[in-house]
């Protein structure tokens, strides 16, 4: 099986350097790499050129049309039997592609998704953000846990599909705002077999500070509403959790004004949940500091996603979202 690995990049030649170094070390070697530069000012062409003697790598330059359409540009030029979609800001273990190959063959998958983890070299903030994005207690494990809540949708930081799937879907329909979930939902609706390959994980670099993480989460919240517009059945109760958490947080003081017992009860539940996040993250990361940072990441994630979700959901219901 020939894999075509398609990677969009925007102003990140240093990340492409690291990713290509990881691909050099893969134990499964039947693959090509397609780098699609999407309107960058800081280009990766020289970095890609330096790997052409050791990798079957191709470089294409396009306008800044969004990640989804940049990937489509790569798909149209791919020669493989199976397309592997990765973000530029990831690290891979040498056995990654072998595990993808084994998982596809074992489960006869037309489309797969894999989880993401934090690498040991990541900063404490990145590890805290990774915890809140992947923990069952914050997201229900929807990014790649075998025990995830609800239907699993492969995400573009680590997903792949056969050429047959590409020919049926023509790739991404929208450039951003949930383009990967939209494609995954469309693949499922066409009857293709979709599954999780849990051991085919990637190390996904997180935001390095909380303001950038908040902006990302706000965008993700809006993206969920955009997916709901196209696939109404895809919206589940779990997607309302960040909005509920945000409203609950803002109502704590009001609850004391309504009745002291109500305020005390709601505050106790709130404190118990915060402590659960702190203790669980501390134990999983073996670090009190990361446990504390995970609490801050929790608030950033919930408020960012929740406010973005509510903002566009209200606009949609009011007929003001175009």
PDB file of C-alpha atoms in Angstrom:
ATOM      1  CA  UNK A   1       0.000   0.000   0.000  1.00  0.00           C
ATOM      2  CA  UNK A   2       1.396   3.371  -1.021  1.00  0.00           C
ATOM      3  CA  UNK A   3       0.569   6.149   1.447  1.00  0.00           C
ATOM      4  CA  UNK A   4       0.343   9.750   0.276  1.00  0.00           C
ATOM      5  CA  UNK A   5       1.011  11.940   3.315  1.00  0.00           C
ATOM      6  CA  UNK A   6      -0.535  15.364   2.769  1.00  0.00           C
ATOM      7  CA  UNK A   7       0.550  18.238   5.017  1.00  0.00           C
ATOM      8  CA  UNK A   8      -0.550  21.879   4.705  1.00  0.00           C
ATOM      9  CA  UNK A   9       1.845  24.493   6.098  1.00  0.00           C
ATOM     10  CA  UNK A  10       1.673  28.204   6.762  1.00  0.00           C
ATOM     11  CA  UNK A  11       4.791  30.105   7.858  1.00  0.00           C
ATOM     12  CA  UNK A  12       6.247  27.093   9.716  1.00  0.00           C
ATOM     13  CA  UNK A  13       9.403  25.799   8.033  1.00  0.00           C
ATOM     14  CA  UNK A  14      10.842  24.779  11.406  1.00  0.00           C
ATOM     15  CA  UNK A  15       7.896  22.453  12.024  1.00  0.00           C
ATOM     16  CA  UNK A  16       8.183  20.927   8.554  1.00  0.00           C
ATOM     17  CA  UNK A  17      11.862  20.273   9.273  1.00  0.00           C
ATOM     18  CA  UNK A  18      10.999  18.277  12.400  1.00  0.00           C
ATOM     19  CA  UNK A  19       8.125  16.413  10.745  1.00  0.00           C
ATOM     20  CA  UNK A  20      10.260  15.364   7.774  1.00  0.00           C
ATOM     21  CA  UNK A  21      12.964  14.176  10.158  1.00  0.00           C
ATOM     22  CA  UNK A  22      10.338  11.972  11.833  1.00  0.00           C
ATOM     23  CA  UNK A  23       9.227  10.618   8.455  1.00  0.00           C
ATOM     24  CA  UNK A  24      12.826   9.757   7.592  1.00  0.00           C
ATOM     25  CA  UNK A  25      12.821   7.313  10.508  1.00  0.00           C
ATOM     26  CA  UNK A  26       9.610   5.429   9.674  1.00  0.00           C
ATOM     27  CA  UNK A  27       9.871   1.643   9.678  1.00  0.00           C
ATOM     28  CA  UNK A  28       7.149   1.493   7.004  1.00  0.00           C
ATOM     29  CA  UNK A  29       8.716   3.131   3.976  1.00  0.00           C
ATOM     30  CA  UNK A  30       6.215   2.839   1.110  1.00  0.00           C
ATOM     31  CA  UNK A  31       4.997   6.449   1.132  1.00  0.00           C
ATOM     32  CA  UNK A  32       5.277   9.828  -0.524  1.00  0.00           C
ATOM     33  CA  UNK A  33       5.042  13.208   1.194  1.00  0.00           C
ATOM     34  CA  UNK A  34       3.152  16.164  -0.251  1.00  0.00           C
ATOM     35  CA  UNK A  35       3.784  19.539   1.375  1.00  0.00           C
ATOM     36  CA  UNK A  36       1.284  22.236   0.409  1.00  0.00           C
ATOM     37  CA  UNK A  37       2.469  25.757   1.240  1.00  0.00           C
ATOM     38  CA  UNK A  38      -0.647  27.874   1.710  1.00  0.00           C
ATOM     39  CA  UNK A  39       0.261  31.507   0.965  1.00  0.00           C
ATOM     40  CA  UNK A  40       3.146  31.657   3.434  1.00  0.00           C
ATOM     41  CA  UNK A  41       5.481  34.617   3.757  1.00  0.00           C
ATOM     42  CA  UNK A  42       8.101  32.385   5.408  1.00  0.00           C
ATOM     43  CA  UNK A  43       8.367  29.486   3.003  1.00  0.00           C
ATOM     44  CA  UNK A  44       9.441  25.878   3.515  1.00  0.00           C
ATOM     45  CA  UNK A  45      10.730  25.195   0.001  1.00  0.00           C
ATOM     46  CA  UNK A  46      14.408  25.070   0.964  1.00  0.00           C
ATOM     47  CA  UNK A  47      13.678  22.785   3.917  1.00  0.00           C
ATOM     48  CA  UNK A  48      11.743  20.398   1.668  1.00  0.00           C
ATOM     49  CA  UNK A  49      14.500  20.504  -0.948  1.00  0.00           C
ATOM     50  CA  UNK A  50      17.054  19.341   1.615  1.00  0.00           C
ATOM     51  CA  UNK A  51      15.084  16.097   2.144  1.00  0.00           C
ATOM     52  CA  UNK A  52      14.614  15.125  -1.506  1.00  0.00           C
ATOM     53  CA  UNK A  53      17.592  12.781  -1.478  1.00  0.00           C
ATOM     54  CA  UNK A  54      16.168  10.791   1.443  1.00  0.00           C
ATOM     55  CA  UNK A  55      12.388  11.085   1.028  1.00  0.00           C
ATOM     56  CA  UNK A  56       9.895  10.922  -1.826  1.00  0.00           C
ATOM     57  CA  UNK A  57       8.718  14.445  -1.065  1.00  0.00           C
ATOM     58  CA  UNK A  58       6.920  17.001  -3.242  1.00  0.00           C
ATOM     59  CA  UNK A  59       6.326  20.694  -2.638  1.00  0.00           C
ATOM     60  CA  UNK A  60       3.450  22.820  -3.938  1.00  0.00           C
ATOM     61  CA  UNK A  61       2.735  26.496  -3.382  1.00  0.00           C
ATOM     62  CA  UNK A  62      -0.862  27.787  -3.317  1.00  0.00           C
ATOM     63  CA  UNK A  63      -2.754  30.858  -2.182  1.00  0.00           C
ATOM     64  CA  UNK A  64      -3.991  31.069   1.407  1.00  0.00           C
ATOM     65  CA  UNK A  65      -7.341  29.369   0.838  1.00  0.00           C
ATOM     66  CA  UNK A  66      -7.658  27.593   4.180  1.00  0.00           C
ATOM     67  CA  UNK A  67      -6.411  24.230   5.441  1.00  0.00           C
ATOM     68  CA  UNK A  68      -9.202  22.186   3.903  1.00  0.00           C
ATOM     69  CA  UNK A  69      -8.686  23.459   0.374  1.00  0.00           C
ATOM     70  CA  UNK A  70      -4.892  23.316   0.733  1.00  0.00           C
ATOM     71  CA  UNK A  71      -5.230  19.625   1.544  1.00  0.00           C
ATOM     72  CA  UNK A  72      -7.483  19.175  -1.492  1.00  0.00           C
ATOM     73  CA  UNK A  73      -4.685  20.664  -3.595  1.00  0.00           C
ATOM     74  CA  UNK A  74      -2.414  17.914  -2.285  1.00  0.00           C
ATOM     75  CA  UNK A  75      -4.981  15.137  -2.770  1.00  0.00           C
ATOM     76  CA  UNK A  76      -5.381  16.071  -6.432  1.00  0.00           C
ATOM     77  CA  UNK A  77      -1.645  15.523  -6.950  1.00  0.00           C
ATOM     78  CA  UNK A  78      -1.254  12.408  -4.798  1.00  0.00           C
ATOM     79  CA  UNK A  79      -0.472   9.028  -6.358  1.00  0.00           C
ATOM     80  CA  UNK A  80      -1.080   6.802  -3.330  1.00  0.00           C
ATOM     81  CA  UNK A  81      -3.717   4.181  -2.590  1.00  0.00           C
ATOM     82  CA  UNK A  82      -4.418   5.747   0.813  1.00  0.00           C
ATOM     83  CA  UNK A  83      -4.164   9.379   1.891  1.00  0.00           C
ATOM     84  CA  UNK A  84      -2.733  10.203   5.317  1.00  0.00           C
ATOM     85  CA  UNK A  85      -3.588  13.675   6.605  1.00  0.00           C
ATOM     86  CA  UNK A  86      -1.341  15.314   9.201  1.00  0.00           C
ATOM     87  CA  UNK A  87      -0.889  18.808  10.597  1.00  0.00           C
ATOM     88  CA  UNK A  88       2.549  20.382  10.327  1.00  0.00           C
ATOM     89  CA  UNK A  89       2.939  20.772  14.114  1.00  0.00           C
ATOM     90  CA  UNK A  90       3.253  17.107  15.071  1.00  0.00           C
ATOM     91  CA  UNK A  91       5.944  14.588  15.960  1.00  0.00           C
ATOM     92  CA  UNK A  92       5.854  10.891  15.058  1.00  0.00           C
ATOM     93  CA  UNK A  93       7.289   7.721  16.522  1.00  0.00           C
ATOM     94  CA  UNK A  94       9.186   5.568  13.961  1.00  0.00           C
ATOM     95  CA  UNK A  95       6.430   2.923  14.005  1.00  0.00           C
ATOM     96  CA  UNK A  96       3.551   5.347  13.301  1.00  0.00           C
ATOM     97  CA  UNK A  97       2.936   4.429   9.648  1.00  0.00           C
ATOM     98  CA  UNK A  98       3.364   0.717  10.355  1.00  0.00           C
ATOM     99  CA  UNK A  99       0.619   0.924  12.968  1.00  0.00           C
ATOM    100  CA  UNK A 100      -1.612   2.829  10.550  1.00  0.00           C
ATOM    101  CA  UNK A 101      -1.037   0.138   7.929  1.00  0.00           C
ATOM    102  CA  UNK A 102      -1.699  -2.682  10.414  1.00  0.00           C
ATOM    103  CA  UNK A 103      -4.856  -1.009  11.733  1.00  0.00           C
ATOM    104  CA  UNK A 104      -6.311  -0.391   8.281  1.00  0.00           C
ATOM    105  CA  UNK A 105      -5.690  -4.008   7.241  1.00  0.00           C
ATOM    106  CA  UNK A 106      -6.887  -5.494  10.542  1.00  0.00           C
ATOM    107  CA  UNK A 107     -10.193  -3.584  10.641  1.00  0.00           C
ATOM    108  CA  UNK A 108     -10.637  -3.112   6.882  1.00  0.00           C
ATOM    109  CA  UNK A 109     -11.028   0.658   7.334  1.00  0.00           C
ATOM    110  CA  UNK A 110     -11.967   3.015   4.547  1.00  0.00           C
ATOM    111  CA  UNK A 111     -11.186   5.934   6.855  1.00  0.00           C
ATOM    112  CA  UNK A 112      -9.301   6.050  10.146  1.00  0.00           C
ATOM    113  CA  UNK A 113      -8.479   8.510  12.873  1.00  0.00           C
ATOM    114  CA  UNK A 114      -5.829   8.405  15.573  1.00  0.00           C
ATOM    115  CA  UNK A 115      -5.314  10.124  18.943  1.00  0.00           C
ATOM    116  CA  UNK A 116      -2.856  12.827  19.920  1.00  0.00           C
ATOM    117  CA  UNK A 117      -0.579  12.995  22.941  1.00  0.00           C
ATOM    118  CA  UNK A 118       1.930  15.306  24.607  1.00  0.00           C
ATOM    119  CA  UNK A 119       5.632  14.663  23.976  1.00  0.00           C
ATOM    120  CA  UNK A 120       8.093  14.743  26.855  1.00  0.00           C
ATOM    121  CA  UNK A 121       9.796  17.784  25.330  1.00  0.00           C
ATOM    122  CA  UNK A 122       6.643  19.914  25.472  1.00  0.00           C
ATOM    123  CA  UNK A 123       6.384  22.743  28.002  1.00  0.00           C
ATOM    124  CA  UNK A 124       4.286  22.403  31.160  1.00  0.00           C
ATOM    125  CA  UNK A 125       1.632  24.679  29.641  1.00  0.00           C
ATOM    126  CA  UNK A 126       1.452  22.499  26.526  1.00  0.00           C
ATOM    127  CA  UNK A 127       1.122  19.380  28.683  1.00  0.00           C
ATOM    128  CA  UNK A 128      -1.661  21.014  30.709  1.00  0.00           C
ATOM    129  CA  UNK A 129      -3.494  22.018  27.540  1.00  0.00           C
ATOM    130  CA  UNK A 130      -3.023  18.509  26.182  1.00  0.00           C
ATOM    131  CA  UNK A 131      -4.609  17.111  29.335  1.00  0.00           C
ATOM    132  CA  UNK A 132      -7.736  19.243  29.069  1.00  0.00           C
ATOM    133  CA  UNK A 133      -8.113  18.499  25.354  1.00  0.00           C
ATOM    134  CA  UNK A 134      -7.838  14.724  25.767  1.00  0.00           C
ATOM    135  CA  UNK A 135      -9.173  13.917  29.252  1.00  0.00           C
ATOM    136  CA  UNK A 136     -12.410  11.980  29.616  1.00  0.00           C
ATOM    137  CA  UNK A 137     -13.397  14.459  32.355  1.00  0.00           C
ATOM    138  CA  UNK A 138     -13.202  17.469  30.021  1.00  0.00           C
ATOM    139  CA  UNK A 139     -13.992  16.307  26.485  1.00  0.00           C
ATOM    140  CA  UNK A 140     -15.309  12.785  26.960  1.00  0.00           C
ATOM    141  CA  UNK A 141     -12.289  11.432  25.075  1.00  0.00           C
ATOM    142  CA  UNK A 142     -13.731  12.453  21.698  1.00  0.00           C
ATOM    143  CA  UNK A 143     -10.269  13.170  20.235  1.00  0.00           C
ATOM    144  CA  UNK A 144      -9.217   9.536  20.144  1.00  0.00           C
ATOM    145  CA  UNK A 145      -9.967   7.433  23.201  1.00  0.00           C
ATOM    146  CA  UNK A 146     -11.372   3.934  22.897  1.00  0.00           C
ATOM    147  CA  UNK A 147     -13.789   4.929  25.688  1.00  0.00           C
ATOM    148  CA  UNK A 148     -14.917   8.142  24.018  1.00  0.00           C
ATOM    149  CA  UNK A 149     -18.428   9.480  24.497  1.00  0.00           C
ATOM    150  CA  UNK A 150     -20.563   9.522  21.344  1.00  0.00           C
ATOM    151  CA  UNK A 151     -19.566   8.872  17.736  1.00  0.00           C
ATOM    152  CA  UNK A 152     -15.887   9.141  16.852  1.00  0.00           C
ATOM    153  CA  UNK A 153     -15.017  11.620  14.101  1.00  0.00           C
ATOM    154  CA  UNK A 154     -11.462  11.451  12.702  1.00  0.00           C
ATOM    155  CA  UNK A 155      -9.711  14.815  12.947  1.00  0.00           C
ATOM    156  CA  UNK A 156      -7.283  16.297  10.451  1.00  0.00           C
ATOM    157  CA  UNK A 157      -4.282  16.359  12.796  1.00  0.00           C
ATOM    158  CA  UNK A 158      -4.230  12.561  12.406  1.00  0.00           C
ATOM    159  CA  UNK A 159      -6.595  10.925   9.934  1.00  0.00           C
ATOM    160  CA  UNK A 160      -6.585   9.113   6.615  1.00  0.00           C
ATOM    161  CA  UNK A 161      -8.835   7.601   3.955  1.00  0.00           C
ATOM    162  CA  UNK A 162      -8.640   5.500   0.821  1.00  0.00           C
ATOM    163  CA  UNK A 163      -8.526   6.823  -2.721  1.00  0.00           C
ATOM    164  CA  UNK A 164     -12.019   5.389  -3.154  1.00  0.00           C
ATOM    165  CA  UNK A 165     -13.242   7.657  -0.342  1.00  0.00           C
ATOM    166  CA  UNK A 166     -11.542  10.647  -1.932  1.00  0.00           C
ATOM    167  CA  UNK A 167     -13.123   9.942  -5.305  1.00  0.00           C
ATOM    168  CA  UNK A 168     -16.562   9.718  -3.672  1.00  0.00           C
ATOM    169  CA  UNK A 169     -16.185  12.861  -1.537  1.00  0.00           C
ATOM    170  CA  UNK A 170     -13.659  14.986  -3.449  1.00  0.00           C
ATOM    171  CA  UNK A 171     -12.072  15.842  -0.119  1.00  0.00           C
ATOM    172  CA  UNK A 172     -12.905  18.820   2.025  1.00  0.00           C
ATOM    173  CA  UNK A 173     -16.053  20.792   1.279  1.00  0.00           C
ATOM    174  CA  UNK A 174     -15.210  23.819   3.424  1.00  0.00           C
ATOM    175  CA  UNK A 175     -11.801  25.443   4.087  1.00  0.00           C
ATOM    176  CA  UNK A 176     -12.081  25.797   7.885  1.00  0.00           C
ATOM    177  CA  UNK A 177     -14.584  26.047  10.786  1.00  0.00           C
ATOM    178  CA  UNK A 178     -14.836  22.296  11.332  1.00  0.00           C
ATOM    179  CA  UNK A 179     -13.769  21.109   7.897  1.00  0.00           C
ATOM    180  CA  UNK A 180     -12.456  17.781   9.229  1.00  0.00           C
ATOM    181  CA  UNK A 181     -15.602  16.887  11.181  1.00  0.00           C
ATOM    182  CA  UNK A 182     -17.727  17.807   8.162  1.00  0.00           C
ATOM    183  CA  UNK A 183     -15.672  15.487   5.951  1.00  0.00           C
ATOM    184  CA  UNK A 184     -15.783  12.671   8.519  1.00  0.00           C
ATOM    185  CA  UNK A 185     -19.560  13.006   8.811  1.00  0.00           C
ATOM    186  CA  UNK A 186     -19.929  12.942   5.027  1.00  0.00           C
ATOM    187  CA  UNK A 187     -17.729   9.844   4.744  1.00  0.00           C
ATOM    188  CA  UNK A 188     -19.911   8.074   7.325  1.00  0.00           C
ATOM    189  CA  UNK A 189     -23.102   9.137   5.563  1.00  0.00           C
ATOM    190  CA  UNK A 190     -21.840   7.437   2.375  1.00  0.00           C
ATOM    191  CA  UNK A 191     -21.538   4.113   4.176  1.00  0.00           C
ATOM    192  CA  UNK A 192     -17.742   3.844   4.366  1.00  0.00           C
ATOM    193  CA  UNK A 193     -16.208   2.054   7.338  1.00  0.00           C
ATOM    194  CA  UNK A 194     -14.642   4.522   9.773  1.00  0.00           C
ATOM    195  CA  UNK A 195     -12.691   3.621  12.882  1.00  0.00           C
ATOM    196  CA  UNK A 196     -10.122   4.590  15.491  1.00  0.00           C
ATOM    197  CA  UNK A 197      -6.597   3.156  15.422  1.00  0.00           C
ATOM    198  CA  UNK A 198      -5.758   3.890  19.029  1.00  0.00           C
ATOM    199  CA  UNK A 199      -2.071   2.959  18.914  1.00  0.00           C
ATOM    200  CA  UNK A 200      -1.417   5.138  15.820  1.00  0.00           C
ATOM    201  CA  UNK A 201      -0.979   8.287  17.882  1.00  0.00           C
ATOM    202  CA  UNK A 202       0.860  11.504  17.133  1.00  0.00           C
ATOM    203  CA  UNK A 203       2.498  14.035  19.428  1.00  0.00           C
ATOM    204  CA  UNK A 204       0.548  17.206  18.727  1.00  0.00           C
ATOM    205  CA  UNK A 205       2.157  20.503  19.675  1.00  0.00           C
ATOM    206  CA  UNK A 206      -0.221  22.652  21.683  1.00  0.00           C
ATOM    207  CA  UNK A 207      -0.489  26.391  22.006  1.00  0.00           C
ATOM    208  CA  UNK A 208       2.342  27.804  24.094  1.00  0.00           C
ATOM    209  CA  UNK A 209       0.271  30.329  26.030  1.00  0.00           C
ATOM    210  CA  UNK A 210      -3.282  30.634  27.321  1.00  0.00           C
ATOM    211  CA  UNK A 211      -4.428  33.671  25.257  1.00  0.00           C
ATOM    212  CA  UNK A 212      -3.652  31.761  22.044  1.00  0.00           C
ATOM    213  CA  UNK A 213      -5.370  28.674  23.477  1.00  0.00           C
ATOM    214  CA  UNK A 214      -8.466  30.748  24.287  1.00  0.00           C
ATOM    215  CA  UNK A 215      -8.593  32.061  20.718  1.00  0.00           C
ATOM    216  CA  UNK A 216      -8.300  28.508  19.363  1.00  0.00           C
ATOM    217  CA  UNK A 217     -11.093  27.237  21.633  1.00  0.00           C
ATOM    218  CA  UNK A 218     -13.361  30.136  20.713  1.00  0.00           C
ATOM    219  CA  UNK A 219     -12.855  29.192  17.057  1.00  0.00           C
ATOM    220  CA  UNK A 220     -13.607  25.520  17.851  1.00  0.00           C
ATOM    221  CA  UNK A 221     -16.861  26.516  19.555  1.00  0.00           C
ATOM    222  CA  UNK A 222     -17.946  28.438  16.481  1.00  0.00           C
ATOM    223  CA  UNK A 223     -16.879  25.523  14.290  1.00  0.00           C
ATOM    224  CA  UNK A 224     -19.236  23.175  16.117  1.00  0.00           C
ATOM    225  CA  UNK A 225     -22.189  25.422  15.247  1.00  0.00           C
ATOM    226  CA  UNK A 226     -21.039  25.513  11.645  1.00  0.00           C
ATOM    227  CA  UNK A 227     -21.071  21.689  11.554  1.00  0.00           C
ATOM    228  CA  UNK A 228     -24.542  21.707  13.136  1.00  0.00           C
ATOM    229  CA  UNK A 229     -25.807  23.850  10.259  1.00  0.00           C
ATOM    230  CA  UNK A 230     -24.777  21.149   7.769  1.00  0.00           C
ATOM    231  CA  UNK A 231     -25.434  18.056   9.911  1.00  0.00           C
ATOM    232  CA  UNK A 232     -28.164  18.831  12.496  1.00  0.00           C
ATOM    233  CA  UNK A 233     -28.045  15.291  13.903  1.00  0.00           C
ATOM    234  CA  UNK A 234     -24.350  15.687  14.767  1.00  0.00           C
ATOM    235  CA  UNK A 235     -25.023  18.055  17.674  1.00  0.00           C
ATOM    236  CA  UNK A 236     -25.080  16.117  20.958  1.00  0.00           C
ATOM    237  CA  UNK A 237     -25.563  17.057  24.604  1.00  0.00           C
ATOM    238  CA  UNK A 238     -21.809  16.796  25.181  1.00  0.00           C
ATOM    239  CA  UNK A 239     -21.245  19.731  22.816  1.00  0.00           C
ATOM    240  CA  UNK A 240     -23.244  21.958  25.185  1.00  0.00           C
ATOM    241  CA  UNK A 241     -21.042  21.121  28.201  1.00  0.00           C
ATOM    242  CA  UNK A 242     -18.594  24.070  27.816  1.00  0.00           C
ATOM    243  CA  UNK A 243     -21.511  26.509  27.447  1.00  0.00           C
ATOM    244  CA  UNK A 244     -23.218  25.008  30.518  1.00  0.00           C
ATOM    245  CA  UNK A 245     -19.950  25.221  32.483  1.00  0.00           C
ATOM    246  CA  UNK A 246     -19.537  28.871  31.480  1.00  0.00           C
ATOM    247  CA  UNK A 247     -23.083  29.806  32.515  1.00  0.00           C
ATOM    248  CA  UNK A 248     -22.775  27.772  35.718  1.00  0.00           C
ATOM    249  CA  UNK A 249     -19.548  29.606  36.596  1.00  0.00           C
ATOM    250  CA  UNK A 250     -21.134  33.001  36.038  1.00  0.00           C
ATOM    251  CA  UNK A 251     -24.190  32.033  38.107  1.00  0.00           C
ATOM    252  CA  UNK A 252     -22.289  31.004  41.247  1.00  0.00           C
ATOM    253  CA  UNK A 253     -22.478  34.420  42.907  1.00  0.00           C
ATOM    254  CA  UNK A 254     -26.094  34.867  41.810  1.00  0.00           C
ATOM    255  CA  UNK A 255     -27.012  31.552  43.441  1.00  0.00           C
ATOM    256  CA  UNK A 256     -25.915  32.925  46.823  1.00  0.00           C
ATOM    257  CA  UNK A 257     -28.184  35.943  46.286  1.00  0.00           C
ATOM    258  CA  UNK A 258     -31.102  33.652  45.467  1.00  0.00           C
ATOM    259  CA  UNK A 259     -30.532  31.434  48.503  1.00  0.00           C
ATOM    260  CA  UNK A 260     -27.463  30.728  50.600  1.00  0.00           C
ATOM    261  CA  UNK A 261     -28.045  26.943  50.532  1.00  0.00           C
ATOM    262  CA  UNK A 262     -28.292  26.970  46.729  1.00  0.00           C
ATOM    263  CA  UNK A 263     -25.070  28.943  46.504  1.00  0.00           C
ATOM    264  CA  UNK A 264     -23.295  26.620  48.915  1.00  0.00           C
ATOM    265  CA  UNK A 265     -24.487  23.486  47.119  1.00  0.00           C
ATOM    266  CA  UNK A 266     -23.583  24.720  43.611  1.00  0.00           C
ATOM    267  CA  UNK A 267     -20.193  26.003  44.804  1.00  0.00           C
ATOM    268  CA  UNK A 268     -19.406  22.655  46.461  1.00  0.00           C
ATOM    269  CA  UNK A 269     -20.129  20.740  43.247  1.00  0.00           C
ATOM    270  CA  UNK A 270     -18.042  23.253  41.325  1.00  0.00           C
ATOM    271  CA  UNK A 271     -15.096  22.925  43.712  1.00  0.00           C
ATOM    272  CA  UNK A 272     -15.288  19.114  43.607  1.00  0.00           C
ATOM    273  CA  UNK A 273     -15.080  19.138  39.798  1.00  0.00           C
ATOM    274  CA  UNK A 274     -12.099  21.521  39.836  1.00  0.00           C
ATOM    275  CA  UNK A 275     -10.350  19.293  42.380  1.00  0.00           C
ATOM    276  CA  UNK A 276     -11.059  16.242  40.212  1.00  0.00           C
ATOM    277  CA  UNK A 277      -9.294  17.911  37.279  1.00  0.00           C
ATOM    278  CA  UNK A 278      -6.369  18.990  39.469  1.00  0.00           C
ATOM    279  CA  UNK A 279      -5.863  15.558  41.067  1.00  0.00           C
ATOM    280  CA  UNK A 280      -6.346  13.576  37.854  1.00  0.00           C
ATOM    281  CA  UNK A 281      -3.945  15.755  35.853  1.00  0.00           C
ATOM    282  CA  UNK A 282      -1.392  15.767  38.670  1.00  0.00           C
ATOM    283  CA  UNK A 283      -1.411  11.964  38.818  1.00  0.00           C
ATOM    284  CA  UNK A 284      -1.362  11.470  35.044  1.00  0.00           C
ATOM    285  CA  UNK A 285       1.470  13.962  34.526  1.00  0.00           C
ATOM    286  CA  UNK A 286       3.243  13.250  37.838  1.00  0.00           C
ATOM    287  CA  UNK A 287       3.474  17.003  38.434  1.00  0.00           C
ATOM    288  CA  UNK A 288       1.709  19.364  40.827  1.00  0.00           C
ATOM    289  CA  UNK A 289       2.587  22.288  38.572  1.00  0.00           C
ATOM    290  CA  UNK A 290       0.945  20.717  35.529  1.00  0.00           C
ATOM    291  CA  UNK A 291      -2.054  19.845  37.716  1.00  0.00           C
ATOM    292  CA  UNK A 292      -2.444  23.517  38.649  1.00  0.00           C
ATOM    293  CA  UNK A 293      -1.899  24.655  35.074  1.00  0.00           C
ATOM    294  CA  UNK A 294      -4.537  22.155  33.961  1.00  0.00           C
ATOM    295  CA  UNK A 295      -7.098  23.968  36.096  1.00  0.00           C
ATOM    296  CA  UNK A 296      -6.279  27.216  34.290  1.00  0.00           C
ATOM    297  CA  UNK A 297      -6.381  25.381  30.958  1.00  0.00           C
ATOM    298  CA  UNK A 298      -9.792  23.998  31.906  1.00  0.00           C
ATOM    299  CA  UNK A 299     -11.234  27.488  32.424  1.00  0.00           C
ATOM    300  CA  UNK A 300      -9.606  28.739  29.228  1.00  0.00           C
ATOM    301  CA  UNK A 301     -10.971  25.810  27.235  1.00  0.00           C
ATOM    302  CA  UNK A 302     -14.487  25.886  28.661  1.00  0.00           C
ATOM    303  CA  UNK A 303     -14.952  29.648  28.501  1.00  0.00           C
ATOM    304  CA  UNK A 304     -13.356  29.942  25.052  1.00  0.00           C
ATOM    305  CA  UNK A 305     -15.348  27.099  23.504  1.00  0.00           C
ATOM    306  CA  UNK A 306     -18.508  27.895  25.447  1.00  0.00           C
ATOM    307  CA  UNK A 307     -18.620  31.574  24.507  1.00  0.00           C
ATOM    308  CA  UNK A 308     -17.758  30.860  20.862  1.00  0.00           C
ATOM    309  CA  UNK A 309     -20.457  28.187  20.720  1.00  0.00           C
ATOM    310  CA  UNK A 310     -23.119  30.391  22.359  1.00  0.00           C
ATOM    311  CA  UNK A 311     -22.218  33.381  20.201  1.00  0.00           C
ATOM    312  CA  UNK A 312     -22.831  31.589  16.900  1.00  0.00           C
ATOM    313  CA  UNK A 313     -25.630  29.343  18.173  1.00  0.00           C
ATOM    314  CA  UNK A 314     -27.660  32.397  19.231  1.00  0.00           C
ATOM    315  CA  UNK A 315     -26.915  34.104  15.912  1.00  0.00           C
ATOM    316  CA  UNK A 316     -28.005  30.976  14.047  1.00  0.00           C
ATOM    317  CA  UNK A 317     -31.299  30.682  15.912  1.00  0.00           C
ATOM    318  CA  UNK A 318     -31.922  34.399  15.443  1.00  0.00           C
ATOM    319  CA  UNK A 319     -31.335  34.053  11.697  1.00  0.00           C
ATOM    320  CA  UNK A 320     -28.317  36.368  11.820  1.00  0.00           C
ATOM    321  CA  UNK A 321     -25.625  33.813  10.960  1.00  0.00           C
ATOM    322  CA  UNK A 322     -24.766  33.826   7.258  1.00  0.00           C
TER     323      UNK A 322
END
